[in-house]
């Protein structure tokens, strides 16, 4: 509940990371290591040879306007239930770190609090990459690159879900893969009332591209479960000026690599078509 009330999107989970570290300390986990910007890793070593089992929890929230638990300033909200994940990961560690329990185990348990599972705020993360703070936009890939998961034999995590009828526990299925796109339409600013003919309207180009993407939907196969849901993150500078800098972000998701690469190519074509027109 504490984490539910401090939602922070990926690579901004500073409060959540601090709170998780406090919990790690409270339950006596040694070797707490900070990984990437906000990530944490703690190792429970039984002292006996055996497999290394990693239990993960994801630190980040989504951003959902109007969510009942949204942060008033940032609209960040734990709409994906990651606050439960961190609690469950800590609880697993707390239970296994009991000396009586440890006596019956071998190998190592690695507890990982990983940043940035949700692939949002792509532009912000690209800036972090340009500043050299991260290389990958998502936390798990960054952990792999930094070697934080070296030696791990199996990694597992929990995630809240909905089911019908409601159930307490289940095993997850597979998810869609995705290509994420950060899109910039560059136009030419001009006075929107006095000299619109001197401008190049980047917003109109983006609108046309969006329509092009929608027209592609009839070409997708049901079995590929293609999902494309673009947003406009910047629509113009002032209403009196022809929009010259318009930004979009989108995912192109699908259940097969061929499927989402094909859809991704169609999205690229639609974007180019908007820009050309
Ligand atoms: Zn999630």
PDB file of C-alpha atoms and ligand atoms in Angstrom, residues 58 80 82 117-118 159, ligand 1:
ATOM      1  CA  UNK A  58       9.227  -4.291 -11.054  1.00  0.00           C
ATOM      2  CA  UNK A  80      -0.413  -2.586 -13.639  1.00  0.00           C
ATOM      3  CA  UNK A  82       3.683  -3.514  -9.752  1.00  0.00           C
ATOM      4  CA  UNK A 117       9.216  -2.410 -17.200  1.00  0.00           C
ATOM      5  CA  UNK A 118       6.578  -0.262 -18.874  1.00  0.00           C
ATOM      6  CA  UNK A 159       2.285 -10.151 -11.688  1.00  0.00           C
TER       7      UNK A 159
HETATM    8 ZN1  LIG B   1       3.057  -4.813 -15.466  1.00  0.00          ZN
END
